[in-house]
Short mmCIF file of C-alpha atoms and ligand atoms in Angstrom, two decimals:
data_model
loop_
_atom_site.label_atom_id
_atom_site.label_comp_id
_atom_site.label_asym_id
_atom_site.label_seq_id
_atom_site.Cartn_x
_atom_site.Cartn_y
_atom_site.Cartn_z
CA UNK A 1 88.14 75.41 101.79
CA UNK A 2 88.34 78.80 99.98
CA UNK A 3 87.16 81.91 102.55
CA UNK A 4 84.24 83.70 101.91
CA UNK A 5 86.42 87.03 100.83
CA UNK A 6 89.43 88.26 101.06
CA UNK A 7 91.40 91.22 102.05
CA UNK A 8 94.81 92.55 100.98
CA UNK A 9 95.92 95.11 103.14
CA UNK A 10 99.42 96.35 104.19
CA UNK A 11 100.92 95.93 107.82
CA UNK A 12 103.60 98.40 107.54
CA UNK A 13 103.75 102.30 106.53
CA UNK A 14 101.85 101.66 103.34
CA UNK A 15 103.72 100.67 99.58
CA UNK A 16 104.21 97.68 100.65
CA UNK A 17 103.29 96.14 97.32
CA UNK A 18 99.49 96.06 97.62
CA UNK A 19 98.18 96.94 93.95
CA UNK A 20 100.41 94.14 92.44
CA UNK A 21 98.95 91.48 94.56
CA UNK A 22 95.43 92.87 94.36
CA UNK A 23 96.16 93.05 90.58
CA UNK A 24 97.41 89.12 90.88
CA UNK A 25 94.33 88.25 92.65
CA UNK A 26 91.60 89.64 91.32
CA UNK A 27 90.74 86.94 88.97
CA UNK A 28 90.17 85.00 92.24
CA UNK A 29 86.78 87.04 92.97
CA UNK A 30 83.96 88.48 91.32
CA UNK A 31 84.46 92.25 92.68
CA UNK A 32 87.11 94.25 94.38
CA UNK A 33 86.11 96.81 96.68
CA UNK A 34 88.24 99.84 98.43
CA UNK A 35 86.61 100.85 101.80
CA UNK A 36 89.13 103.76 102.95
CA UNK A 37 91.60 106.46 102.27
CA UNK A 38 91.37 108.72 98.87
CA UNK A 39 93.85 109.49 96.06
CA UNK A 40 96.74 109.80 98.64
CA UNK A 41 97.32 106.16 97.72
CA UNK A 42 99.60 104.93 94.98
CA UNK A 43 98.95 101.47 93.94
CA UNK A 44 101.59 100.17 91.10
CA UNK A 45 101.02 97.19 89.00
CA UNK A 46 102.25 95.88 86.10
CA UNK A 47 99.51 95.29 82.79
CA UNK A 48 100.59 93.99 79.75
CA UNK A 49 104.11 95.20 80.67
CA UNK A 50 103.29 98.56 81.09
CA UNK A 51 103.69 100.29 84.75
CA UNK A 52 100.23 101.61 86.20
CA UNK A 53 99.98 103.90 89.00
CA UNK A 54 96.36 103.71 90.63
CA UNK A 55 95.43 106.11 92.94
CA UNK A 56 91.55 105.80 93.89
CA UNK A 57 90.20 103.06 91.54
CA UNK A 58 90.66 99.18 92.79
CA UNK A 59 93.57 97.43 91.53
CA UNK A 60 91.45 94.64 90.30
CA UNK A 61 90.39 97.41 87.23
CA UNK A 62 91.79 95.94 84.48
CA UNK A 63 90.29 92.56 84.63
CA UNK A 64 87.18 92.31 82.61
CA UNK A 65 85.18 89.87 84.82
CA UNK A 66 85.89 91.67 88.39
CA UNK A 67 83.33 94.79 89.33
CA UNK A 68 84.94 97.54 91.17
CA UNK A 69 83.56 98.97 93.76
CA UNK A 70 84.77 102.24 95.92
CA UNK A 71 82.57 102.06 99.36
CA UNK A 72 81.15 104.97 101.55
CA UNK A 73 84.78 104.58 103.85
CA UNK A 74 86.41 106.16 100.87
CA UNK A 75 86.80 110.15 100.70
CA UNK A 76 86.48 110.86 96.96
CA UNK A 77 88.27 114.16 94.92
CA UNK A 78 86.26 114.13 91.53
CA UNK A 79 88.86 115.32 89.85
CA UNK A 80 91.45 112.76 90.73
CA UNK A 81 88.74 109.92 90.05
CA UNK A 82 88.35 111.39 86.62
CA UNK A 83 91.25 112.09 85.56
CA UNK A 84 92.38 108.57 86.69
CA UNK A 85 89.48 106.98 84.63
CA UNK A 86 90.65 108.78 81.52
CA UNK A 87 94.45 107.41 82.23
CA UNK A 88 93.31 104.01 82.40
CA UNK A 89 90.76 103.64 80.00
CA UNK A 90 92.59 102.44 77.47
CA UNK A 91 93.69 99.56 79.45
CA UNK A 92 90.38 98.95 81.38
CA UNK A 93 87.85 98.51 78.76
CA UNK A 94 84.57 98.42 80.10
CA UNK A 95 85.29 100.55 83.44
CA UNK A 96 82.51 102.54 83.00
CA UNK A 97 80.43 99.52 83.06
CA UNK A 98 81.86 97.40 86.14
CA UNK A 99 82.61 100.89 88.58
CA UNK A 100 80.46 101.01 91.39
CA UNK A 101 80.64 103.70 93.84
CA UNK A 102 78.93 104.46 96.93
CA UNK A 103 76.53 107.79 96.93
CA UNK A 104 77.51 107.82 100.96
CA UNK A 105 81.12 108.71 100.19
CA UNK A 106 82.15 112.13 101.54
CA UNK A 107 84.17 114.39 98.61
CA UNK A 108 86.96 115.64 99.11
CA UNK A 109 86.35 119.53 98.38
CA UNK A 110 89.05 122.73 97.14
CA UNK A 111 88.58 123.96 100.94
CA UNK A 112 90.36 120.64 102.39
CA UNK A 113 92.97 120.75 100.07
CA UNK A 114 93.37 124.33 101.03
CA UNK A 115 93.72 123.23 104.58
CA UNK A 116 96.02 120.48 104.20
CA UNK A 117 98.16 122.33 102.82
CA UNK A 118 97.98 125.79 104.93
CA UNK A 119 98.36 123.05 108.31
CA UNK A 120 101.56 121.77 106.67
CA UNK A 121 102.86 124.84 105.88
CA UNK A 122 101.88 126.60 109.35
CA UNK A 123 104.54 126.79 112.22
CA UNK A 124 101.56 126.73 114.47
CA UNK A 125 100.58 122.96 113.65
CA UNK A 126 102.91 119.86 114.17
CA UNK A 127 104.17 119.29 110.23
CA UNK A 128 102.92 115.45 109.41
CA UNK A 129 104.19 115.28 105.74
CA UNK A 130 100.72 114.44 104.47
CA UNK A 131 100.58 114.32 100.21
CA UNK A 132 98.39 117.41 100.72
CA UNK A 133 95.59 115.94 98.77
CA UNK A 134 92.90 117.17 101.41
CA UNK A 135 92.47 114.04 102.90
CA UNK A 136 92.23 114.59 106.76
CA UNK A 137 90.34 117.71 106.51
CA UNK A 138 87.78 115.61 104.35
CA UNK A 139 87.30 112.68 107.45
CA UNK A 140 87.12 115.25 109.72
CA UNK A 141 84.44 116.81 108.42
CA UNK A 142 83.10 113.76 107.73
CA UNK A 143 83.56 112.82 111.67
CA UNK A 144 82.39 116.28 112.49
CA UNK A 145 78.88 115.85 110.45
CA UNK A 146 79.37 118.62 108.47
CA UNK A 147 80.77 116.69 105.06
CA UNK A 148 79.47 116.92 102.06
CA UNK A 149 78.76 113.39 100.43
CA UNK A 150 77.87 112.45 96.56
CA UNK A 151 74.04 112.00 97.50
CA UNK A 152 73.73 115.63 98.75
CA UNK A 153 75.28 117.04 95.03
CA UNK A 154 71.99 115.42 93.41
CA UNK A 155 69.76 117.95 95.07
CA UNK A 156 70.26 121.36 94.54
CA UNK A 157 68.71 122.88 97.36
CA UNK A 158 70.40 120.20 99.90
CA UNK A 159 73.51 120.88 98.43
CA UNK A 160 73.16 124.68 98.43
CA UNK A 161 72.06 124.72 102.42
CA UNK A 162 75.03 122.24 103.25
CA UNK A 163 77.84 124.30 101.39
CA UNK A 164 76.71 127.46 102.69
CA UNK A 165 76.72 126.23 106.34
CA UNK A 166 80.31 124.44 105.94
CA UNK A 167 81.86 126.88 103.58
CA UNK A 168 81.26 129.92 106.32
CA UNK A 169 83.07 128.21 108.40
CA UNK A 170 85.86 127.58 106.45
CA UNK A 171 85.80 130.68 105.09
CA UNK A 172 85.87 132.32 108.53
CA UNK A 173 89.27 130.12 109.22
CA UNK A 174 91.19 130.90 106.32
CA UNK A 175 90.34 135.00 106.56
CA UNK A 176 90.38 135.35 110.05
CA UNK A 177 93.00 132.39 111.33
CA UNK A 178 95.09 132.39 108.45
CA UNK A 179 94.47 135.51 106.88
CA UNK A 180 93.95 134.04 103.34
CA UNK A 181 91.44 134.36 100.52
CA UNK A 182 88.19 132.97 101.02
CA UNK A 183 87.02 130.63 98.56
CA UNK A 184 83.73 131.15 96.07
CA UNK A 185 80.94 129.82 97.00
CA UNK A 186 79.49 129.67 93.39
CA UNK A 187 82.18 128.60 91.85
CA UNK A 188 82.35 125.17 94.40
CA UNK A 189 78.60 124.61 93.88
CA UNK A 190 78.45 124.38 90.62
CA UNK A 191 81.45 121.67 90.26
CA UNK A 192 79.81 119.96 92.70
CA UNK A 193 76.50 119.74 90.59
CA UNK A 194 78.45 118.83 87.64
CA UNK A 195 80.60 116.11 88.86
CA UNK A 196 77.12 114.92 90.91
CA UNK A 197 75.60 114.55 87.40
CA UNK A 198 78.48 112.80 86.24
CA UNK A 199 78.57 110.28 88.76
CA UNK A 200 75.17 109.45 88.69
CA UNK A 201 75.62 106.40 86.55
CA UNK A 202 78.12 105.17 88.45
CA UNK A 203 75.99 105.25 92.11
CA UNK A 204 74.93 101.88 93.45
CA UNK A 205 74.16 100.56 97.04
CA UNK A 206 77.85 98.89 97.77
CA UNK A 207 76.49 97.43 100.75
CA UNK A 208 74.18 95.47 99.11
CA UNK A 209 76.45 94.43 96.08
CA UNK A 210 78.70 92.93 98.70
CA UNK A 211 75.58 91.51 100.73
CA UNK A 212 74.76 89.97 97.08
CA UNK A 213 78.13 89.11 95.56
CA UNK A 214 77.69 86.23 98.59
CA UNK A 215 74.49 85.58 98.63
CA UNK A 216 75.58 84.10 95.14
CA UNK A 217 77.86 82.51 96.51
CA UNK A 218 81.15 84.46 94.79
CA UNK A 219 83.81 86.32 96.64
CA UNK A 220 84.95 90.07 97.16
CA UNK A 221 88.54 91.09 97.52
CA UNK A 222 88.75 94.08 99.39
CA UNK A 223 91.83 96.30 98.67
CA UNK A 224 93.51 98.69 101.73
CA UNK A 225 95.25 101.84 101.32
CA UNK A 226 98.00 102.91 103.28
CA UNK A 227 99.23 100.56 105.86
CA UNK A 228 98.02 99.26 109.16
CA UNK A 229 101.24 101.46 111.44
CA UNK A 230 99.27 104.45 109.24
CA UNK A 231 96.03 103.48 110.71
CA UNK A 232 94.11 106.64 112.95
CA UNK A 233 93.60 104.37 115.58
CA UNK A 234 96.85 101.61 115.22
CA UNK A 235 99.32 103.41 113.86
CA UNK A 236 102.01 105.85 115.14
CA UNK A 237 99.70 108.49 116.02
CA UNK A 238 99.79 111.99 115.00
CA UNK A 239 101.87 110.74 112.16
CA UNK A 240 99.16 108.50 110.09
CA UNK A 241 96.74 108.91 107.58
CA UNK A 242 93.12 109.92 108.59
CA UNK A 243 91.42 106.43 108.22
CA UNK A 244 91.32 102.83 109.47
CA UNK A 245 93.42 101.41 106.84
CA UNK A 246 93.70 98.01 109.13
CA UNK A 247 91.07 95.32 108.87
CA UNK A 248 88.85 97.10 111.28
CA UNK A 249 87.96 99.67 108.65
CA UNK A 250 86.82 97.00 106.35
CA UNK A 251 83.15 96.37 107.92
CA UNK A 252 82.23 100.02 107.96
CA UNK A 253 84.14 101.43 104.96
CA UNK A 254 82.71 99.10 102.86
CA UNK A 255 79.78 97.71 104.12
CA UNK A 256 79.83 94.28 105.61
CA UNK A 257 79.54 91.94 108.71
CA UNK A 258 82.77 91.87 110.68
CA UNK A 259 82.51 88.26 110.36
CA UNK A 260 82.35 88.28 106.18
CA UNK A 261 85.78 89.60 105.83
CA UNK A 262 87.08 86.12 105.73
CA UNK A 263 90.95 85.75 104.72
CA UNK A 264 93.01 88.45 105.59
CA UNK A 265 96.51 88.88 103.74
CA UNK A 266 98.86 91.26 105.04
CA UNK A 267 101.46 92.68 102.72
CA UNK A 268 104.78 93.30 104.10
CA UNK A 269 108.19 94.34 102.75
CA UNK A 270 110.83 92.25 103.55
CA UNK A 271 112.37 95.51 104.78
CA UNK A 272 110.67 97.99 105.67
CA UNK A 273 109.89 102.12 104.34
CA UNK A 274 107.66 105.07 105.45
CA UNK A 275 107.04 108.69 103.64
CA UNK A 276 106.56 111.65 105.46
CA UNK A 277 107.22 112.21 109.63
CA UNK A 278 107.09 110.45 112.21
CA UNK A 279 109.11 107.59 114.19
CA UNK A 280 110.29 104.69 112.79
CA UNK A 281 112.65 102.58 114.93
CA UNK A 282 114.54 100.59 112.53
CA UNK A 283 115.72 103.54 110.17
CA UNK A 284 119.01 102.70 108.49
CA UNK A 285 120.88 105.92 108.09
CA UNK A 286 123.45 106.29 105.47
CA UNK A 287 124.27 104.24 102.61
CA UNK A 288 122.87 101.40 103.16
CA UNK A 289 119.49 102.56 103.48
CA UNK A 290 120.43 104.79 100.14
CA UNK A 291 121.69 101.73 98.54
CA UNK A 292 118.11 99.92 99.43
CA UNK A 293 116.04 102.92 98.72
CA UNK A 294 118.09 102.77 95.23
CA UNK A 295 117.36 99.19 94.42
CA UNK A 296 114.10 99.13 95.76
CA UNK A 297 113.00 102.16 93.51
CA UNK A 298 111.53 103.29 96.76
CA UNK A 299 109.65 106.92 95.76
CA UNK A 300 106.50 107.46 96.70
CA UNK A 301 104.00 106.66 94.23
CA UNK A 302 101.71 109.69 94.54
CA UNK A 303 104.20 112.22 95.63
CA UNK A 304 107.35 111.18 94.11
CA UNK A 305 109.27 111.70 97.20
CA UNK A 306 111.97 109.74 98.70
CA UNK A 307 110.47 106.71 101.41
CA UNK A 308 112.99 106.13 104.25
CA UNK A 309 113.93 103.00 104.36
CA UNK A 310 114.36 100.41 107.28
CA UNK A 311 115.25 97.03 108.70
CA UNK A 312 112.04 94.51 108.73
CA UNK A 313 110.19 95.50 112.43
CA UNK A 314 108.64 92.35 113.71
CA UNK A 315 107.41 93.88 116.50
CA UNK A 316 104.92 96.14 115.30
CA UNK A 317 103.65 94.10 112.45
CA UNK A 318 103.46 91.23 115.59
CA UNK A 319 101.29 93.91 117.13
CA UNK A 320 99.18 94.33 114.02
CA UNK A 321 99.25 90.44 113.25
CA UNK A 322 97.55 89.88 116.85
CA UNK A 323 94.86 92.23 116.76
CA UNK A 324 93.77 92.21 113.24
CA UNK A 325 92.67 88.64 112.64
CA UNK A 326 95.66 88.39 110.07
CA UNK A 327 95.33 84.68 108.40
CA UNK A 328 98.60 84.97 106.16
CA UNK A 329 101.92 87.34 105.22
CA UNK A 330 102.66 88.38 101.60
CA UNK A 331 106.55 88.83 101.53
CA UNK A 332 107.25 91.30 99.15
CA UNK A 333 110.37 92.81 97.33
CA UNK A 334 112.56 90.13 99.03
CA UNK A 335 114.89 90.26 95.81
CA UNK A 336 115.85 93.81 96.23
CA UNK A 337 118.27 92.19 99.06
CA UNK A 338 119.26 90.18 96.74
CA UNK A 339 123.75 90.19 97.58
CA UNK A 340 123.12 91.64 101.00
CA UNK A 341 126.15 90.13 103.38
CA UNK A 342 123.79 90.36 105.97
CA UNK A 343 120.42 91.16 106.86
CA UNK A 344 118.93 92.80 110.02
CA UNK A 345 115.12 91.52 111.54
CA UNK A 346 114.36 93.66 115.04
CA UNK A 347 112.68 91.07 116.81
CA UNK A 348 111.96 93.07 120.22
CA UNK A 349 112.24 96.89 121.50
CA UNK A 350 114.64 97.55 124.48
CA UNK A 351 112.25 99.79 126.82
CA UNK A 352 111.39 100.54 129.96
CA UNK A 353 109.24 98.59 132.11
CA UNK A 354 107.47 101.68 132.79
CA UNK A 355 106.66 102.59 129.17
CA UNK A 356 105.42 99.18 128.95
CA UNK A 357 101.77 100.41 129.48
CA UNK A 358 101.61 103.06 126.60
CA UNK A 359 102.76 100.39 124.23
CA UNK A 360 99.29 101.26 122.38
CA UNK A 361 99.98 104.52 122.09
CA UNK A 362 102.75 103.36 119.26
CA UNK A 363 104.91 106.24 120.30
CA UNK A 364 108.05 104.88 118.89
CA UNK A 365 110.18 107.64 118.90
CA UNK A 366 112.03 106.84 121.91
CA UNK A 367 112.52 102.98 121.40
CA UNK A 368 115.84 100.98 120.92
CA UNK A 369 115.57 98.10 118.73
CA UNK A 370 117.15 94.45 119.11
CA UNK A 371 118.16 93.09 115.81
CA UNK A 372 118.88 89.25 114.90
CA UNK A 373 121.32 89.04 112.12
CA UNK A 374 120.61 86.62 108.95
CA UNK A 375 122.75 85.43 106.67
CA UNK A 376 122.68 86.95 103.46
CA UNK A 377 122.00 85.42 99.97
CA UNK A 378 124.38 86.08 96.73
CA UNK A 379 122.14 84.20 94.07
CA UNK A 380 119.62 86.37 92.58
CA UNK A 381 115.95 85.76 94.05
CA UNK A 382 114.69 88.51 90.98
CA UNK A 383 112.10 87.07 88.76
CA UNK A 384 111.79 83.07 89.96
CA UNK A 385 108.26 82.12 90.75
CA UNK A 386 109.15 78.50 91.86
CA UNK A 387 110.69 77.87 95.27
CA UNK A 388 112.84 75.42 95.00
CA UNK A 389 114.66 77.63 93.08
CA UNK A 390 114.83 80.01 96.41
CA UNK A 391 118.42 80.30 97.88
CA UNK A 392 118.77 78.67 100.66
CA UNK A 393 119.46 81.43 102.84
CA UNK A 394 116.42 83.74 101.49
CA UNK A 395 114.62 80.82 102.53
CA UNK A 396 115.59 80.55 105.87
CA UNK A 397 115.10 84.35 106.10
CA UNK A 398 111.03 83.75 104.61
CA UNK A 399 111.46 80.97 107.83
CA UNK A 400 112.40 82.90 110.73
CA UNK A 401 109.57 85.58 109.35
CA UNK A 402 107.07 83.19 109.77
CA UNK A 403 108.72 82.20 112.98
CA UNK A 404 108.79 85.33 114.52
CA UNK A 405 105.18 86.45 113.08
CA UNK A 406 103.42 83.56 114.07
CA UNK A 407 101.73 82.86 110.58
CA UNK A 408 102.64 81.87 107.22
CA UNK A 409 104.08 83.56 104.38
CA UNK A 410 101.04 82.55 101.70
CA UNK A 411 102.33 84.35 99.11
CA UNK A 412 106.37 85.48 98.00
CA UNK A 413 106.61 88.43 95.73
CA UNK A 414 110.26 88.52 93.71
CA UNK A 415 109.81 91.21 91.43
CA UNK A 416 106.99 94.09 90.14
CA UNK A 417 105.00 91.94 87.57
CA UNK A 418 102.95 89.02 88.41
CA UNK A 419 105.32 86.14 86.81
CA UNK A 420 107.52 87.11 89.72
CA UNK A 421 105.24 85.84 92.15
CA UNK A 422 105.16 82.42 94.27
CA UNK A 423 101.80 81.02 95.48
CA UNK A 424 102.65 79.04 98.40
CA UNK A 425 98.93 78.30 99.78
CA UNK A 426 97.24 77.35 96.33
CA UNK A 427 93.70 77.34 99.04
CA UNK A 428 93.27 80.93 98.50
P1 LIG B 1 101.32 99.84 97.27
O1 LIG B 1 101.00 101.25 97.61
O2 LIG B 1 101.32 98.96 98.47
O3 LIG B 1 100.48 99.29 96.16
O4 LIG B 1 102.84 99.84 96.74
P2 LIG B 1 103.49 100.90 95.70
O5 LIG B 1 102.98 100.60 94.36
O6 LIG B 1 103.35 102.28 96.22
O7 LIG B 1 105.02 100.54 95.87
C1 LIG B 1 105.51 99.26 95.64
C2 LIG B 1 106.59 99.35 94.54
O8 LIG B 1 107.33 98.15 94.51
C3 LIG B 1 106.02 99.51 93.15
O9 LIG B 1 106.92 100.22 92.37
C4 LIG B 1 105.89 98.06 92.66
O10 LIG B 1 105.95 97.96 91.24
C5 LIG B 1 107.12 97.46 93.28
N1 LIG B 1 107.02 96.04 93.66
C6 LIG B 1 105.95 95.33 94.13
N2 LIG B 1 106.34 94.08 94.47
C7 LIG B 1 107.66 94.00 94.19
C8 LIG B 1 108.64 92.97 94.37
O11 LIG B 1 108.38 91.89 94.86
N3 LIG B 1 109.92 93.28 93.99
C9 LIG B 1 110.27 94.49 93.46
N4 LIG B 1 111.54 94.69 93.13
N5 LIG B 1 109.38 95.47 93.30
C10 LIG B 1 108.10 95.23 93.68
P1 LIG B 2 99.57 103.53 99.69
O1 LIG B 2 98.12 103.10 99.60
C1 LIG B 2 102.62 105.62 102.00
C2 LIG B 2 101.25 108.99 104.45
C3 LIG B 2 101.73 110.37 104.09
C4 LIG B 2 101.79 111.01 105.47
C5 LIG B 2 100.58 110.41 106.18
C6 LIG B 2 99.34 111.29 106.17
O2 LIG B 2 100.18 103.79 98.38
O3 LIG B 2 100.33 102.59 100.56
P2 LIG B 2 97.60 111.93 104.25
O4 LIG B 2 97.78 112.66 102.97
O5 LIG B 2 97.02 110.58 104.12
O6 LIG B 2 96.86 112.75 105.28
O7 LIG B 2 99.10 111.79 104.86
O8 LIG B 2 100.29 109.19 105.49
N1 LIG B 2 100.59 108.24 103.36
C7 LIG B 2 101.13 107.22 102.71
N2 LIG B 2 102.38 106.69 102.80
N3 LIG B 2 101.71 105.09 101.16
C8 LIG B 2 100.45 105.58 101.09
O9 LIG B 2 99.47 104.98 100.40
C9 LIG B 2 100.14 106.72 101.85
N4 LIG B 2 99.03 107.49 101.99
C10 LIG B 2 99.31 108.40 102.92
O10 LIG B 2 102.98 110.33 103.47
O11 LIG B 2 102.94 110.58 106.14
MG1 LIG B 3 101.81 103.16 97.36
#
């Protein structure tokens, strides 16, 4: 029986391949909804043979039938949403009429951006390698009560009370802490008003679109940004994003029942690759991880900056698997180890008995991995969508995955466009 809904979300340190599968199955619900993160995310899929990059809209955009919907978990920047709607027009007709977003979502505003990028630059602050797009300063202001979200640009005075209260404070931090300009009030209320006006046609009660997608009995796909190892509470704290981009962020960000999630896909790599700081045990150093980065195409998205890249770790997505209600895996970019002699899963971390006990704390910097060597594959895997037509050893690779992970691999993705795609549980 086909779940309720369905979520696509990525296990890993985001890029995983999310947008293209989104993209592949939206025509499998009636909406697709993003619940977290902002226009840090870069979502690529493939339309008519021409390469999108999303960014804040749902990959499920460009098909006609499919509303999407951005839900209060999402920090919005006005000017990246617009700007991203004018991109894609052309190849979304009708966006204006099928975008729904939330009034409860909190704006990203010039004095997070600002702060991002003073943090990053600052000695005084551990560097994260954020895309300085504002993003964590937005959810903590949203966290701290003070944020500013699209309702409260409909009403003048409400606006004008909230910006004057938050922007002294910022203002007092960048003169006093880091001795730069302050930024104009003014000129910050009156974008606000615009874009506020702008977005008015778009507003709608995502909560209750969701709440009556299934009361009609039709299905929502709901889309994650960044990857679960990024997530504020799961991931490799301080170097994530500023969101729950697991499953748990799903119910609040966008605005349903724990319970209505339903299927849960997780997108992994068949290797593995992370942008920015922070630990990440399986590294390959060298060429080899040049030569995958090469193959792979593996640049960030939003940034354009080089993703380290890394043997597939079992053991954290194993973590994420077990406390995420993960149903299936969608193995992605398995041909770009395509003629690889051999290829390297870490299937446990060598560590002390006394560590043990902060395992939650995903402090990886000080593991050892254990590897398991596979045998490598010299027939191409690019492009087939049928599996017989799998070598033998990639499929023994896909095996010891599912092995290892404890669930199956639903769906096998063999190149950037959806013909390269293999549907291995037709139920979904
Ligand atoms: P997302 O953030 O998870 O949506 O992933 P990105 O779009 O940031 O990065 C994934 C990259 O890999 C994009 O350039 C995709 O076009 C590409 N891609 C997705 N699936 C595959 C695949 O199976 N094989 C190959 N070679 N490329 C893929
Ligand atoms: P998609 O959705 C990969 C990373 C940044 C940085 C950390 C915090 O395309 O998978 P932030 O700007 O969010 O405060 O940065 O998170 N990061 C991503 N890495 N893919 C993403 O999105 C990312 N979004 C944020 O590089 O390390
Ligand atoms: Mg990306």
């Amino acid at each position: 029986m086909k779940a309720k809904n369905l979520a696509v979300l990525g296990l890993q340190w985001g890029d995983e391949g999310k947008g293209k599968i989104v993209n592949f199955l939206s025509d499998r619900a009636d909406a697709a909804c993003r619940y977290q993160g902002g226009h840090n995310a870069g979502h690529t899929l493939i339309v008519d043979g021409k390469k999108l990059v999303l960014h804040l809209l749902p990959s499920s955009i460009c098909h006609e039938n499919a509303s999407s919907l951005i839900g209060r978990g999402v920090v919005v920047s006005c000017d990246a949403l617009f700007a991203e709607i004018d991109e894609i027009e052309s190849y979304a007709k009708g966006i204006m009429d099928r975008l729904k977003i939330s009034p409860a979502c909190t704006l990203i505003q010039p004095y997070h951006i600002l702060l991002d990028q003073l943090k990053e630059k600052s000695n005084s602050f551990t560097t994260i390698g954020t895309t300085l797009r504002g993003i964590g300063p937005a959810y903590e202001d949203k966290v701290g009560r003070k944020a500013i979200r699209i309702v409260d640009t409909l009403s003048e005075p409400k606006l004008d009370q909230k910006l004057e209260e938050t922007l002294s404070y910022y203002n007092f931090l960048f003169k006093e802490y880091f001795g730069v300009k302050e930024l104009e009030f003014s000129e910050i209320k009156d974008k606000n008003l615009e874009y506020g006006n702008k977005l008015l046609p778009l507003l709608s009660d995502i909560s209750n679109e969701i709440f009556t997608i299934n009361q009609a009995k039709k299905r929502v796909l709901f889309e994650g940004a960044q990857g679960a190892l990024l997530d504020v509470d799961q991931g490799t704290y301080p170097f994530v994003t500023s969101s729950n981009c697991s499953p748990a962020g799903i119910a609040s960000g966008a605005g349903c029942g724990p319970l209505d999630v339903g299927y849960i896909l997780g997108v992994v790599k068949a290797y593995v690759t992370r942008v920015g700081e922070g630990p990440m045990p399986t590294e390959i150093e060298g060429n080899l991880g040049e030569e995958i980065a090469k193959k792979g195409g593996e640049v960030g998205a939003t940034t354009g900056r080089p993703r380290r890249c890394g043997w597939f770790d079992a053991v954290s997505v194993k973590r994420i698997i077990q406390s995420n209600s993960v149903a299936a895996l969608c193995l992605t970019k398995i041909d770009v180890l395509d003629g690889f002699e051999s290829i390297k899963i870490c299937t446990d971390y060598k560590q002390e008995e006394s560590k043990k006990v902060f395992a939650e704390c995903m402090e990886l910097d000080d593991v050892n991995p254990n590897f398991i060597e596979c045998e490598g594959w010299s027939e191409p895997t690019a492009g087939i969508n049928d599996y017989d037509l799998i070598p033998e050893n990639a499929k023994k690779f896909i095996n010891k995955i599912e092995e290892i992970c404890g669930i199956p691999v639903d769906i096998i993705s063999t190149g950037p466009d959806d013909a390269s795609t293999i549907l291995m549980n037709k139920e979904i």
